[in-house]
Coordinates of C-alpha atoms in Angstrom, one line a residue:
X1 CA 24.5 -67.2 -185.6
X2 CA 26.2 -67.6 -182.3
X3 CA 26.4 -70.9 -180.4
X4 CA 23.9 -69.7 -177.8
X5 CA 21.3 -68.8 -180.5
X6 CA 21.8 -72.2 -182.1
X7 CA 21.3 -73.9 -178.7
X8 CA 18.1 -71.9 -178.1
X9 CA 16.8 -72.8 -181.5
X10 CA 17.5 -76.5 -181.0
X11 CA 15.6 -76.4 -177.7
X12 CA 12.6 -74.8 -179.3
X13 CA 12.6 -77.4 -182.1
X14 CA 12.8 -80.2 -179.5
X15 CA 9.8 -78.8 -177.6
X16 CA 7.8 -78.6 -180.8
X17 CA 8.6 -82.3 -181.7
X18 CA 7.5 -83.4 -178.2
X19 CA 4.3 -81.4 -178.2
X20 CA 1.1 -83.5 -178.1
X21 CA -0.7 -83.9 -181.4
X22 CA -4.4 -83.5 -181.3
X23 CA -6.1 -86.2 -183.5
X24 CA -9.7 -86.3 -184.6
X25 CA -10.2 -89.2 -182.2
X26 CA -9.3 -86.9 -179.4
X27 CA -12.1 -84.5 -180.3
X28 CA -15.4 -84.8 -178.4
X29 CA -18.6 -85.6 -180.4
X30 CA -19.7 -82.0 -180.0
X31 CA -16.8 -80.6 -181.9
X32 CA -16.9 -82.9 -185.0
X33 CA -19.6 -82.4 -187.5
X34 CA -20.2 -84.7 -190.4
X35 CA -21.7 -83.1 -193.5
X36 CA -22.9 -84.8 -196.7
X37 CA -21.7 -83.4 -200.0
X38 CA -24.4 -81.4 -201.9
X39 CA -25.0 -84.0 -204.5
X40 CA -25.8 -86.6 -201.8
X41 CA -28.0 -84.4 -199.7
X42 CA -31.6 -85.6 -200.1
X43 CA -33.2 -82.4 -198.8
X44 CA -32.5 -80.7 -202.2
X45 CA -34.0 -83.6 -204.2
X46 CA -36.2 -82.3 -207.0
X47 CA -36.9 -85.4 -209.1
X48 CA -35.3 -88.2 -211.1
X49 CA -32.0 -87.6 -212.8
X50 CA -32.4 -87.0 -216.5
X51 CA -29.6 -88.0 -218.9
X52 CA -28.9 -86.2 -222.2
X53 CA -29.9 -87.9 -225.4
X54 CA -27.1 -89.4 -227.4
X55 CA -29.1 -89.1 -230.7
X56 CA -27.3 -85.8 -231.5
X57 CA -24.1 -87.7 -232.0
X58 CA -25.5 -89.1 -235.2
X59 CA -25.5 -85.8 -237.0
X60 CA -21.7 -85.4 -237.1
X61 CA -21.3 -89.1 -237.6
X62 CA -23.4 -88.9 -240.7
X63 CA -21.2 -86.1 -242.0
X64 CA -18.0 -88.2 -241.3
X65 CA -19.6 -91.0 -243.2
X66 CA -20.5 -88.8 -246.2
X67 CA -17.0 -87.1 -246.4
X68 CA -15.3 -90.4 -245.8
X69 CA -17.2 -92.2 -248.6
X70 CA -16.6 -89.2 -250.8
X71 CA -12.8 -89.4 -250.2
X72 CA -12.8 -93.2 -250.9
X73 CA -14.9 -92.6 -254.1
X74 CA -12.6 -89.8 -255.2
X75 CA -9.6 -92.1 -254.8
X76 CA -11.4 -94.9 -256.7
X77 CA -12.2 -92.5 -259.5
X78 CA -8.9 -90.8 -259.8
X79 CA -6.5 -93.3 -258.3
X80 CA -2.8 -92.4 -258.4
X81 CA -3.1 -90.5 -261.7
X82 CA -4.0 -87.2 -260.0
X83 CA -1.5 -84.9 -258.3
X84 CA -4.0 -84.0 -255.6
X85 CA -5.4 -87.5 -254.9
X86 CA -3.0 -90.1 -253.5
X87 CA -3.0 -93.0 -251.0
X88 CA -3.5 -90.5 -248.1
X89 CA -6.9 -89.6 -249.5
X90 CA -7.9 -93.3 -249.3
X91 CA -6.6 -93.6 -245.7
X92 CA -8.3 -90.4 -244.7
X93 CA -11.6 -91.7 -246.2
X94 CA -11.3 -95.0 -244.4
X95 CA -10.6 -93.3 -241.1
X96 CA -13.6 -91.0 -241.5
X97 CA -15.8 -93.9 -242.4
X98 CA -14.6 -95.8 -239.3
X99 CA -15.1 -92.9 -237.0
X100 CA -18.5 -92.2 -238.5
X101 CA -19.5 -95.8 -238.0
X102 CA -18.4 -95.5 -234.3
X103 CA -20.4 -92.2 -234.0
X104 CA -23.5 -93.9 -235.4
X105 CA -23.2 -96.8 -232.9
X106 CA -22.5 -94.4 -230.0
X107 CA -25.5 -92.3 -231.0
X108 CA -27.9 -95.2 -230.6
X109 CA -30.9 -94.5 -228.4
X110 CA -30.4 -95.9 -224.9
X111 CA -33.2 -97.0 -222.7
X112 CA -32.2 -96.4 -219.1

């Protein structure tokens, strides 16, 4: 670029920096429209909100409890004598029982 092109570019940049900025406060009331989001618009209200039932969480929770108790019972029966059953089986069983208990509590019927 030549020196004259650089000077012209600097002048254009200075004009842009000094240009007035139009803020929302500068707009007249006729130009600004406030709209509610769809979920807050009462014109589309069809009835009370229904929540899904948490009882369905108890089905997998019961499966976790059954498999967890089975793993703990397997460890209690075989102990460390088996090549396939070890301390990891006990910890997996305890974890499954704990998660199953949480699922049973989380699946309790709520009255809203």
